[in-house]
Short mmCIF file of C-alpha atoms in Angstrom, two decimals:
data_model
loop_
_atom_site.label_atom_id
_atom_site.label_comp_id
_atom_site.label_asym_id
_atom_site.label_seq_id
_atom_site.Cartn_x
_atom_site.Cartn_y
_atom_site.Cartn_z
CA MET A 25 -9.33 -51.34 4.15
CA ASN A 26 -6.32 -50.26 6.05
CA LYS A 27 -6.41 -46.51 6.91
CA LEU A 28 -3.58 -44.07 7.35
CA ASP A 29 -3.92 -42.48 10.92
CA THR A 30 -2.62 -38.91 10.83
CA SER A 31 -3.98 -37.92 14.21
CA ASN A 32 -0.31 -37.45 15.29
CA SER A 33 1.23 -35.15 12.80
CA ASN A 34 4.84 -36.26 13.66
CA ASN A 35 4.04 -39.84 13.57
CA TYR A 36 1.51 -41.34 11.06
CA GLU A 37 0.46 -44.97 11.51
CA TYR A 38 -0.41 -47.51 8.94
CA ILE A 39 -1.08 -51.12 10.30
CA THR A 40 -2.20 -54.10 8.16
CA LYS A 41 -2.72 -57.72 8.94
CA HIS A 42 1.16 -58.39 8.71
CA LEU A 43 2.94 -55.15 9.13
CA GLU A 44 3.03 -52.07 11.30
CA ILE A 45 4.48 -48.77 9.75
CA HIS A 46 5.25 -45.57 11.29
CA ILE A 47 6.04 -42.40 9.18
CA LEU A 48 8.18 -40.18 11.43
CA GLY A 49 8.00 -36.39 11.06
CA GLY A 50 5.16 -36.35 8.74
CA ILE A 51 5.54 -35.47 4.99
CA LYS A 52 6.61 -32.34 3.01
CA THR A 53 4.06 -30.60 0.70
CA ASN A 54 6.37 -28.25 -1.20
CA LYS A 55 7.88 -30.91 -3.51
CA LEU A 56 5.26 -32.87 -5.41
CA GLU A 57 7.81 -34.62 -7.65
CA SER A 58 9.14 -36.75 -4.65
CA LEU A 59 7.62 -38.43 -1.62
CA ARG A 60 10.65 -38.60 0.73
CA ILE A 61 9.79 -40.07 4.13
CA THR A 62 11.59 -41.54 7.22
CA LEU A 63 9.77 -44.72 8.34
CA SER A 64 9.94 -47.60 10.75
CA ILE A 65 8.51 -51.05 9.82
CA GLN A 66 7.98 -54.09 11.91
CA LYS A 67 5.83 -57.32 12.02
CA LEU A 68 3.01 -57.21 14.33
CA LYS A 69 3.73 -58.05 17.96
CA GLN A 70 7.52 -58.39 17.21
CA GLU A 71 10.37 -56.20 18.54
CA ASN A 72 12.62 -56.44 15.30
CA ILE A 73 12.33 -52.92 13.87
CA LEU A 74 13.74 -51.58 10.57
CA ARG A 75 14.07 -47.85 10.24
CA HIS A 76 14.91 -46.14 7.00
CA THR A 77 14.68 -42.91 4.86
CA LEU A 78 13.68 -43.19 1.28
CA ASP A 79 11.84 -41.73 -1.65
CA LEU A 80 8.60 -43.59 -2.41
CA TYR A 81 8.74 -42.30 -5.96
CA ASN A 82 12.13 -43.79 -6.50
CA ASP A 83 11.60 -47.32 -7.88
CA ASN A 84 15.21 -48.54 -7.31
CA GLN A 85 15.16 -47.34 -3.67
CA VAL A 86 11.83 -48.93 -3.09
CA GLU A 87 12.80 -52.34 -4.58
CA LYS A 88 16.12 -52.49 -2.49
CA PHE A 89 14.06 -51.60 0.51
CA VAL A 90 11.42 -54.41 -0.23
CA ARG A 91 14.19 -56.97 -0.36
CA LYS A 92 15.84 -55.58 2.82
CA VAL A 93 12.54 -55.70 4.70
CA ALA A 94 11.78 -59.16 3.58
CA GLU A 95 15.17 -60.41 4.53
CA ARG A 96 15.40 -58.60 7.97
CA LEU A 97 11.63 -59.37 9.08
CA GLU A 98 11.42 -62.85 7.36
CA ILE A 99 8.23 -61.93 5.29
CA GLY A 100 7.43 -62.30 1.69
CA THR A 101 8.51 -59.61 -0.77
CA SER A 102 4.99 -59.50 -2.23
CA ILE A 103 3.51 -58.50 0.92
CA VAL A 104 5.94 -55.76 1.68
CA ARG A 105 5.70 -54.41 -1.96
CA ARG A 106 1.83 -54.27 -1.81
CA THR A 107 1.96 -52.66 1.64
CA LEU A 108 4.39 -49.86 0.50
CA GLN A 109 2.17 -49.28 -2.55
CA GLU A 110 -0.83 -48.93 -0.35
CA VAL A 111 1.13 -46.49 2.08
CA THR A 112 2.22 -44.46 -0.99
CA LYS A 113 -1.27 -44.08 -2.20
CA GLU A 114 -2.62 -43.03 1.18
CA LEU A 115 0.19 -40.56 1.62
CA GLU A 116 -0.48 -39.09 -1.85
CA ASN A 117 -4.16 -38.62 -1.08
CA TYR A 118 -3.27 -36.98 2.33
CA ARG A 119 -0.84 -34.68 0.89
CA PHE A 120 -3.28 -33.44 -1.67
CA LEU A 121 -5.68 -32.84 1.21
CA LEU A 122 -3.12 -30.90 3.09
CA LEU A 123 -2.46 -28.74 0.01
CA GLN A 124 -6.26 -28.20 -0.50
CA GLU A 125 -6.58 -27.13 3.12
CA TYR A 126 -3.59 -24.87 2.83
CA GLU A 127 -4.97 -23.10 -0.24
CA GLU A 128 -8.30 -22.71 1.43
CA ALA A 129 -6.88 -21.16 4.59
CA ASN A 130 -4.58 -18.82 2.50
CA LYS A 131 -7.17 -17.88 -0.10
CA PRO A 132 -7.53 -14.06 0.02
CA PHE A 133 -10.75 -13.08 1.74
CA ILE A 134 -13.28 -11.38 -0.60
CA LYS A 135 -16.32 -10.03 1.22
CA GLU A 136 -19.61 -10.41 -0.67
CA LEU A 137 -21.86 -7.61 0.16
CA SER A 138 -25.39 -8.09 1.21
CA ALA A 139 -28.04 -6.12 -0.68
CA THR A 140 -28.45 -3.87 2.40
CA GLU A 141 -24.73 -3.05 2.66
CA GLU A 142 -24.45 -2.45 -1.05
CA LYS A 143 -27.46 0.02 -0.97
CA GLU A 144 -25.97 1.81 2.01
CA ALA A 145 -22.45 2.24 0.37
CA ILE A 146 -24.04 3.54 -2.96
CA THR A 147 -26.38 5.91 -1.10
CA PHE A 148 -23.41 7.36 0.64
CA LEU A 149 -21.44 7.76 -2.52
CA LYS A 150 -24.42 9.65 -4.00
CA ARG A 151 -24.22 12.41 -1.26
CA LYS A 152 -23.70 15.88 -2.67
CA ASP A 153 -21.37 16.67 0.16
CA LEU A 154 -19.43 13.43 -0.45
CA LEU A 155 -15.78 14.45 0.31
CA THR A 156 -16.82 16.35 3.52
CA LYS A 157 -18.82 13.33 4.67
CA THR A 158 -15.94 10.90 3.75
CA ASN A 159 -13.58 13.07 5.88
CA GLU A 160 -16.00 13.04 8.78
CA PHE A 161 -16.34 9.22 8.81
CA ILE A 162 -12.47 8.89 8.55
CA GLY A 163 -12.39 10.92 11.81
CA LYS A 164 -15.06 8.74 13.25
CA SER A 165 -12.96 5.56 12.37
CA GLY A 166 -10.30 6.70 14.81
CA VAL A 167 -8.00 8.94 12.74
CA ILE A 168 -7.34 12.00 14.90
CA GLY A 169 -6.67 15.36 13.41
CA GLU A 170 -4.76 15.63 9.92
CA ARG A 171 -7.98 16.52 8.29
CA THR A 172 -6.38 17.34 4.91
CA ASN A 173 -3.78 14.46 4.98
CA ARG A 174 -6.19 11.86 5.89
CA LEU A 175 -8.59 12.69 3.16
CA LEU A 176 -5.82 13.06 0.62
CA MET A 177 -4.42 9.74 1.56
CA TYR A 178 -7.80 7.95 1.28
CA LEU A 179 -8.31 9.39 -2.09
CA ILE A 180 -4.86 8.41 -3.07
CA PHE A 181 -5.54 4.79 -1.92
CA THR A 182 -8.90 4.93 -3.76
CA SER A 183 -6.94 5.63 -7.08
CA ARG A 184 -5.56 2.10 -7.09
CA LYS A 185 -8.60 1.13 -8.80
CA THR A 186 -7.82 3.55 -11.74
CA ASN A 187 -5.45 3.00 -14.58
CA ASN A 188 -3.20 5.88 -13.25
CA PRO A 189 -2.91 5.27 -9.53
CA LEU A 190 -1.27 7.81 -7.17
CA HIS A 191 1.36 7.36 -4.64
CA CYS A 192 2.28 9.10 -1.45
CA ILE A 193 4.93 9.35 1.22
CA SER A 194 4.40 10.39 4.75
CA LEU A 195 7.12 12.50 6.14
CA GLY A 196 7.94 13.84 9.50
CA SER A 197 10.21 13.47 12.62
CA SER A 198 10.42 10.18 14.58
CA GLY A 199 7.50 9.41 16.66
CA VAL A 200 5.06 11.93 15.30
CA GLY A 201 2.70 9.26 13.83
CA LYS A 202 3.57 8.71 10.16
CA THR A 203 2.99 5.03 10.30
CA HIS A 204 0.00 5.47 12.60
CA LEU A 205 -1.89 7.70 10.02
CA GLN A 206 -1.00 5.30 7.21
CA SER A 207 -2.09 2.22 9.04
CA LYS A 208 -5.40 3.77 10.28
CA VAL A 209 -6.27 5.07 6.87
CA SER A 210 -5.28 1.82 5.22
CA GLU A 211 -7.68 0.07 7.53
CA LEU A 212 -10.40 1.68 5.50
CA ILE A 213 -9.35 -0.20 2.44
CA PRO A 214 -10.57 -3.86 2.06
CA GLU A 215 -8.01 -6.58 3.06
CA GLU A 216 -8.04 -8.10 -0.38
CA ASP A 217 -6.92 -4.88 -2.01
CA LYS A 218 -3.81 -4.22 -0.07
CA VAL A 219 -0.34 -5.80 0.39
CA GLU A 220 1.60 -4.87 3.51
CA ILE A 221 5.34 -4.98 3.40
CA THR A 222 7.73 -4.88 6.48
CA VAL A 223 10.92 -6.63 4.80
CA LEU A 224 10.94 -8.11 1.35
CA SER A 225 13.89 -8.78 -0.99
CA ALA A 226 14.08 -7.35 -4.39
CA ASN A 227 14.00 -10.74 -6.01
CA ALA A 228 10.98 -11.76 -4.11
CA PHE A 229 9.02 -9.01 -5.82
CA TYR A 230 9.37 -10.68 -9.17
CA TYR A 231 7.91 -14.03 -8.11
CA PHE A 232 4.41 -12.61 -7.31
CA ASN A 233 1.92 -14.10 -9.84
CA ARG A 234 1.67 -12.08 -13.00
CA THR A 235 -1.52 -10.31 -11.99
CA GLU A 236 -1.30 -10.66 -8.19
CA LEU A 237 -0.43 -6.97 -7.56
CA GLN A 238 -2.80 -5.46 -10.22
CA HIS A 239 -4.83 -2.55 -8.69
CA LYS A 240 -3.53 -3.27 -5.15
CA LEU A 241 -2.41 -0.79 -2.42
CA ILE A 242 1.23 -1.65 -1.45
CA LEU A 243 1.99 -0.41 2.08
CA ILE A 244 5.51 0.01 3.31
CA GLU A 245 5.77 0.71 7.06
CA ASP A 246 9.28 2.23 6.79
CA LEU A 247 11.14 3.04 3.54
CA ASP A 248 14.41 2.49 5.45
CA GLY A 249 13.55 -1.17 5.89
CA ALA A 250 12.55 -1.70 2.21
CA GLU A 251 15.57 -0.30 0.27
CA SER A 252 16.08 -3.35 -1.75
CA VAL A 253 12.53 -3.29 -3.25
CA LEU A 254 12.55 0.49 -4.01
CA TYR A 255 13.92 0.08 -7.56
CA PRO A 256 11.36 -2.52 -8.70
CA LEU A 257 8.75 -0.26 -6.93
CA ARG A 258 9.68 2.73 -9.01
CA GLU A 259 9.44 0.71 -12.20
CA LEU A 260 6.01 -0.46 -11.23
CA GLN A 261 5.03 3.11 -10.58
CA SER A 262 6.39 4.39 -13.79
CA LYS A 263 5.97 1.64 -16.37
CA LYS A 264 3.27 -0.21 -14.51
CA ARG A 265 5.18 -3.53 -14.83
CA ILE A 266 8.41 -5.19 -13.86
CA ILE A 267 10.23 -7.90 -15.89
CA LYS A 268 13.33 -9.95 -14.76
CA THR A 269 15.04 -12.44 -17.00
CA VAL A 270 16.31 -15.67 -15.23
CA VAL A 271 17.94 -18.86 -16.33
CA HIS A 272 15.85 -21.93 -15.78
CA LYS A 273 16.38 -25.69 -16.34
CA ASP A 274 13.32 -27.57 -17.93
CA ALA A 275 12.41 -31.18 -17.10
CA ARG A 276 14.93 -32.56 -19.50
CA GLY A 277 17.75 -30.52 -17.98
CA ASN A 278 18.08 -28.00 -20.83
CA THR A 279 18.85 -24.49 -19.82
CA LYS A 280 16.40 -21.79 -21.00
CA THR A 281 15.97 -18.05 -20.48
CA ILE A 282 12.57 -17.12 -19.12
CA HIS A 283 10.98 -13.73 -18.28
CA LEU A 284 9.28 -13.11 -15.05
CA THR A 285 6.73 -10.37 -15.43
CA VAL A 286 4.53 -8.81 -12.68
CA GLU A 287 1.76 -6.47 -13.90
CA GLY A 288 0.60 -3.23 -12.36
CA PRO A 289 -0.71 -0.60 -11.82
CA VAL A 290 -0.33 -0.28 -8.12
CA SER A 291 -0.66 2.48 -5.61
CA VAL A 292 2.34 2.60 -3.20
CA ALA A 293 2.38 4.33 0.27
CA GLY A 294 5.33 4.51 2.64
CA CYS A 295 6.74 6.45 5.60
CA THR A 296 10.24 7.92 6.25
CA THR A 297 11.99 10.61 8.24
CA GLN A 298 14.64 11.08 5.46
CA GLU A 299 13.16 13.02 2.73
CA SER A 300 16.36 13.65 0.72
CA ILE A 301 17.35 10.02 0.64
CA TYR A 302 14.29 8.89 -1.21
CA GLU A 303 14.19 11.64 -3.85
CA ASP A 304 13.66 9.28 -6.76
CA ASN A 305 10.58 7.83 -4.97
CA SER A 306 9.30 11.21 -3.71
CA ASN A 307 9.31 12.63 -7.25
CA ARG A 308 6.76 10.01 -8.09
CA SER A 309 4.60 10.53 -4.99
CA PHE A 310 2.53 13.02 -3.16
CA LEU A 311 4.56 14.28 -0.11
CA LEU A 312 2.25 14.38 2.97
CA TYR A 313 3.86 16.29 5.99
CA ILE A 314 2.63 15.22 9.26
CA ASP A 315 1.21 17.77 11.47
CA GLU A 316 3.77 18.20 14.44
CA SER A 317 2.08 21.26 16.13
CA GLN A 318 1.23 21.27 19.86
CA GLU A 319 -2.49 21.35 19.02
CA GLN A 320 -2.16 18.00 17.27
CA ASP A 321 -0.13 16.68 20.11
CA SER A 322 -3.09 17.68 22.54
CA ARG A 323 -5.71 16.18 20.22
CA ILE A 324 -3.78 12.76 20.16
CA MET A 325 -2.79 12.65 23.93
CA ASN A 326 -6.65 13.50 24.70
CA TYR A 327 -7.72 10.59 22.39
CA GLN A 328 -5.24 8.34 24.11
CA ARG A 329 -6.58 9.27 27.52
CA LEU A 330 -10.17 8.58 26.45
CA ILE A 331 -9.12 5.14 25.20
CA SER A 332 -7.57 4.35 28.49
CA ALA A 333 -10.60 5.57 30.30
CA GLY A 334 -12.88 3.46 28.06
CA LYS A 335 -14.82 6.37 26.79
CA ILE A 336 -14.39 5.86 23.17
CA ASN A 337 -17.20 4.28 21.13
CA GLU A 338 -15.33 1.31 19.54
CA ASP A 339 -18.55 0.16 17.99
CA GLN A 340 -19.17 3.47 16.02
CA GLU A 341 -15.40 3.32 14.92
CA HIS A 342 -15.81 -0.20 13.64
CA LYS A 343 -19.17 0.65 11.79
CA SER A 344 -17.46 3.84 10.19
CA ARG A 345 -14.43 1.62 9.05
CA GLU A 346 -16.73 -1.06 7.66
CA LEU A 347 -18.84 1.51 5.81
CA LEU A 348 -15.82 3.17 4.22
CA LYS A 349 -14.53 -0.34 3.14
CA ASP A 350 -17.89 -1.32 1.55
CA VAL A 351 -17.74 2.06 -0.27
CA GLN A 352 -14.40 0.96 -1.79
CA ARG A 353 -16.01 -2.37 -2.76
CA VAL A 354 -18.75 -0.87 -4.73
CA LEU A 355 -16.46 1.47 -6.78
CA LYS A 356 -16.17 -0.03 -10.40
CA PRO A 357 -13.25 0.56 -12.87
CA ILE A 358 -14.40 3.19 -15.37
CA LYS A 359 -12.64 5.83 -17.49
CA VAL A 360 -12.62 9.47 -16.45
CA ILE A 361 -12.34 12.35 -19.09
CA ASN A 362 -11.49 15.81 -17.93
CA PRO A 363 -12.86 18.08 -20.63
CA PHE A 364 -11.24 21.08 -18.81
CA ALA A 365 -7.67 19.62 -18.73
CA GLU A 366 -6.16 22.00 -21.24
CA TYR A 367 -7.08 24.90 -19.24
CA LEU A 368 -5.32 23.70 -15.94
CA GLU A 369 -1.81 25.13 -15.69
CA LEU A 370 0.45 25.00 -12.64
CA PRO A 371 2.15 27.82 -11.15
CA GLN A 372 5.69 28.53 -12.51
CA SER A 373 7.15 28.22 -9.03
CA VAL A 374 6.47 24.44 -8.98
CA PHE A 375 9.66 22.36 -9.21
CA LYS A 376 9.78 19.54 -11.71
CA PRO A 377 6.33 20.75 -13.24
CA ARG A 378 6.07 17.71 -15.81
CA ARG A 379 5.68 15.07 -13.17
CA THR A 380 3.70 17.39 -10.80
CA ASN A 381 1.46 18.40 -13.49
CA SER A 382 0.70 14.67 -14.17
CA HIS A 383 0.05 14.17 -10.47
CA TYR A 384 -2.32 17.08 -10.30
CA LEU A 385 -4.46 15.90 -13.26
CA GLN A 386 -4.52 12.32 -11.96
CA PHE A 387 -5.75 13.54 -8.54
CA ILE A 388 -8.68 15.49 -10.12
CA GLU A 389 -9.49 12.22 -12.04
CA ALA A 390 -9.40 10.28 -8.61
CA ILE A 391 -12.04 12.70 -7.17
CA THR A 392 -14.08 12.22 -10.20
CA PHE A 393 -13.61 8.47 -9.99
CA TYR A 394 -14.77 8.47 -6.34
CA LYS A 395 -17.92 10.38 -7.37
CA GLN A 396 -18.77 7.91 -10.07
CA TYR A 397 -22.28 7.24 -8.69
CA GLN A 398 -23.04 11.04 -9.09
CA ARG A 399 -22.07 11.10 -12.91
CA GLU A 400 -23.98 9.99 -15.90
CA GLN A 401 -22.21 7.15 -17.73
CA GLN A 402 -21.58 8.14 -21.44
CA VAL A 403 -20.34 6.31 -24.39
CA ASN A 404 -17.90 7.64 -27.02
CA GLU A 405 -19.77 7.04 -30.45
CA GLU A 406 -16.50 6.46 -32.29
CA THR A 407 -14.80 4.06 -29.96
CA GLY A 408 -17.75 2.65 -27.92
CA GLU A 409 -15.85 3.28 -24.78
CA VAL A 410 -17.86 4.07 -21.43
CA PHE A 411 -16.70 6.99 -19.37
CA ILE A 412 -17.62 9.82 -16.94
CA GLU A 413 -16.69 13.36 -17.07
CA THR A 414 -14.94 15.66 -14.44
CA THR A 415 -16.95 18.87 -13.47
CA ILE A 416 -15.76 22.20 -12.30
CA GLU A 417 -16.72 21.29 -8.70
CA ASP A 418 -14.23 18.47 -8.79
CA ILE A 419 -11.49 20.79 -9.92
CA LYS A 420 -12.30 23.19 -7.14
CA GLN A 421 -12.26 20.44 -4.49
CA ALA A 422 -8.91 19.14 -5.84
CA ASN A 423 -7.48 22.61 -5.67
CA GLU A 424 -8.34 23.02 -1.98
CA LEU A 425 -6.94 19.66 -1.08
CA ILE A 426 -3.81 19.79 -3.13
CA ILE A 427 -2.63 23.43 -2.36
CA GLU A 428 -0.41 22.19 0.50
CA VAL A 429 1.14 19.61 -1.70
CA LEU A 430 1.81 22.23 -4.41
CA LEU A 431 3.18 24.52 -1.85
CA ARG A 432 5.67 22.06 -0.66
CA LYS A 433 6.67 21.11 -4.29
CA SER A 434 7.38 24.79 -4.83
CA ASP A 435 9.53 25.15 -1.87
CA THR A 436 13.40 25.42 -2.16
CA ILE A 437 13.94 23.85 1.28
CA ASN A 438 12.96 20.37 2.48
CA GLY A 439 9.88 19.73 4.72
CA ALA A 440 11.79 19.49 8.13
CA THR A 441 13.63 22.67 7.49
CA ARG A 442 10.36 24.51 6.46
CA ASN A 443 8.54 23.38 9.65
CA TYR A 444 11.48 24.61 11.73
CA LEU A 445 11.43 28.04 9.85
CA GLU A 446 7.63 28.45 10.25
CA SER A 447 7.92 27.54 14.05
CA LEU A 448 10.51 30.03 14.22
CA LYS A 449 8.63 32.70 12.59
CA LYS A 450 5.69 32.08 14.82
CA HIS A 451 7.94 32.50 17.90
CA LEU A 452 9.40 35.75 16.76
CA THR A 453 5.84 37.10 16.16
CA VAL A 454 4.69 36.04 19.58
CA GLU A 455 7.75 37.53 21.22
CA LYS A 456 7.61 40.55 18.89
CA GLU A 457 11.28 40.09 18.11
CA SER A 458 13.13 40.54 14.90
CA THR A 459 16.38 38.77 15.63
CA PHE A 460 17.27 35.54 17.58
CA THR A 461 20.07 33.33 18.73
CA ALA A 462 20.47 29.71 18.14
CA LEU A 463 20.65 28.63 21.78
CA GLU A 464 17.27 30.75 22.32
CA ILE A 465 15.36 28.89 19.51
CA ARG A 466 16.91 25.59 20.53
CA LYS A 467 15.58 25.80 23.97
CA LYS A 468 12.26 27.03 22.83
CA LEU A 469 11.45 24.65 19.93
CA LYS A 470 13.45 21.70 21.68
CA VAL A 471 15.70 21.10 18.74
CA LYS A 472 19.04 19.21 18.89
CA LYS A 473 22.15 21.40 18.25
CA THR A 474 23.34 19.22 15.25
CA THR A 475 19.89 19.14 13.67
CA GLN A 476 19.54 22.84 14.16
CA TRP A 477 22.94 23.54 12.48
CA ARG A 478 21.67 21.49 9.45
CA TYR A 479 18.53 23.61 9.32
CA HIS A 480 20.56 26.85 9.59
CA GLN A 481 23.06 25.78 6.95
CA GLN A 482 20.16 25.14 4.55
CA LEU A 483 18.20 28.36 5.41
CA MET A 484 21.48 30.58 4.95
CA ASP A 485 22.26 28.90 1.65
CA ASN A 486 18.87 29.68 0.37
CA TYR A 487 18.92 33.25 2.03
CA TYR A 488 15.92 32.64 4.27
CA ILE A 489 17.93 33.76 7.29
CA LYS A 490 21.22 35.77 7.54
CA LYS A 491 23.65 36.74 10.46
CA VAL A 492 23.37 40.14 11.96
CA LYS A 493 25.68 42.10 14.17
CA ILE A 494 24.39 44.05 17.18
CA LYS A 495 26.78 46.54 18.84
CA GLY A 496 28.04 45.50 22.24
CA GLU A 497 27.06 41.73 21.73
CA ASN A 498 29.47 38.94 20.92
CA LEU A 499 26.79 36.37 20.23
CA ASN A 500 25.85 35.33 16.76
CA ARG A 501 22.40 36.64 15.92
CA TYR A 502 20.21 35.73 12.95
CA GLU A 503 17.34 37.55 11.12
CA VAL A 504 14.51 36.12 9.02
CA THR A 505 15.08 37.85 5.64
CA ASN A 506 11.38 37.83 4.57
CA PRO A 507 8.78 36.69 7.23
CA ASN A 508 6.09 36.67 4.57
CA GLU A 509 7.65 34.72 1.82
CA TYR A 510 5.74 31.41 2.53
CA LYS A 511 2.48 33.20 2.65
CA GLU A 512 3.29 35.13 -0.54
CA LEU A 513 4.01 31.74 -2.26
CA GLU A 514 0.77 30.15 -1.02
CA GLU A 515 -1.17 33.30 -2.24
CA ALA A 516 0.62 33.04 -5.66
CA ILE A 517 -0.36 29.37 -6.02
CA SER A 518 -4.04 29.96 -4.96
CA LYS A 519 -4.26 32.82 -7.51
CA SER A 520 -2.88 30.63 -10.17
CA LEU A 521 -5.26 27.92 -9.54
CA GLN A 522 -8.19 30.34 -9.27
CA GLU A 523 -7.22 31.86 -12.70
CA CYS A 524 -7.65 28.38 -14.12
CA ILE A 525 -11.16 28.17 -12.83
CA ILE A 526 -11.89 31.66 -14.30
CA LYS A 527 -10.66 30.57 -17.69
CA ILE A 528 -12.77 27.40 -17.69
CA ASN A 529 -16.00 29.45 -16.66
CA ARG A 530 -15.29 31.76 -19.70
CA SER A 531 -14.57 29.05 -22.11
CA ASN A 532 -17.02 27.08 -24.11
CA VAL A 533 -15.56 23.51 -23.68
CA PRO A 534 -16.46 21.24 -26.67
CA LYS A 535 -17.57 17.76 -26.01
CA CYS A 536 -16.61 14.60 -27.85
CA SER A 537 -19.56 12.87 -29.63
CA THR A 538 -21.20 10.85 -26.99
CA ILE A 539 -24.39 9.08 -26.15
CA LYS A 540 -25.84 8.27 -22.72
CA VAL A 541 -25.60 4.49 -21.63
CA GLU A 542 -29.33 4.69 -20.74
CA GLN A 543 -30.10 5.62 -24.28
CA ILE A 544 -28.29 2.59 -25.62
CA THR A 545 -30.03 0.27 -23.12
CA LYS A 546 -33.48 1.56 -24.17
CA THR A 547 -32.58 1.19 -27.90
CA LYS A 548 -31.40 -2.39 -27.44
CA THR A 549 -34.59 -3.16 -25.43
CA ALA A 550 -36.91 -1.60 -27.95
CA SER A 551 -35.17 -3.70 -30.66
#
């Protein structure tokens, strides 16, 4: 039998007893309804060559070409027609092979855990000091400093597997490591569970398969480069689905209206320097402010030096990453019930308390979900639904981690201005000064004049600083109105959260009618 030679991807060959055919430029795999090719055809050992472009699925074109070849090359039409039919069949089969190879190459990688890997991951999840150990392994994987932020981010990413995922936005100045933190923590999430976006059009978002994004982590390197997708992302976050209506022509040419639906839920993470611009997105997210202290600078630069000197144990980092990824793989979807939820009240100082309250409760559920191998599975006798319950310990750990988030949510100034004010207070305390000039602080904190002017404008508008006059001086001096205001706010939030725990301890929380899963299994076995 004659075979199609595809060894040269730009020049396929098909040679029979009578004819020699070359398909130039290969074939396209994106339009299965046509088979358009450019070919050259000639009789064996002759120089008379006919070149032509045609669609092998278009019968009229093929018939005209058959007659043209027969006339030009002086050969029977039946031979030409049979040869073109054979070539068409060979090209069809080869195109299906190419499509199959493409699908295999682009099939999402899903790692099958070995019995040993699964056992190790489950043993890890059963540890009593699970959150502490998790944070330790995140550090061993190569995430330097940011102890609270990195654990918060990991738990937020874990919540993608629940029905109410959390979202986060990393905020900080340019070059402080926002993207680095997000990318390093996202390395601890299995590849099959995340979608990384650099640039994506809003329309492209609606052409994912219906369930392709379900329970996925969507990572946006820079929110400034993804403005077009922020609206559909917000809809996915709030409504857990997006729907677009488009006009479509069917095979008969009739115009119809169809609905493109992409299902959630999803967990979304992004980075930006511009907090105020993305207020709609930040309202739906945990705001994680990057540590810009000199101590963190020292830790990162020391790590960079150790890498350059070849003194970092890369094998240990790899093993830590793989273990935490395996931990993610063994977590199973299960409902979480918080029997203490009605006793959990946020401080009155928190802005937009409705949404923040929802985030607070979801974060507690995320911790319980992460500890699912330490909880007994129960079944609601009325609905038959399997669930696990939140404990007081989960709430205490959530309170410790979330206090900084609540503190920022209670602040009347944005994060960058708050960081400037706290650095300013620290400088005044060290220097034992009560007043300062803009120039003095600008030099000490290395802040641009225009940036400092914006900070001062916001601080004066909210009465955090005020202008003061000193006799004999023509300089503008400023004074911090209440150096302890942030500490007082933190203490008020801590006290409020602690009061919730006291209320829970005093209460006798009723439980719904439940039965343990093990009891059901034993009953079925006995019967």
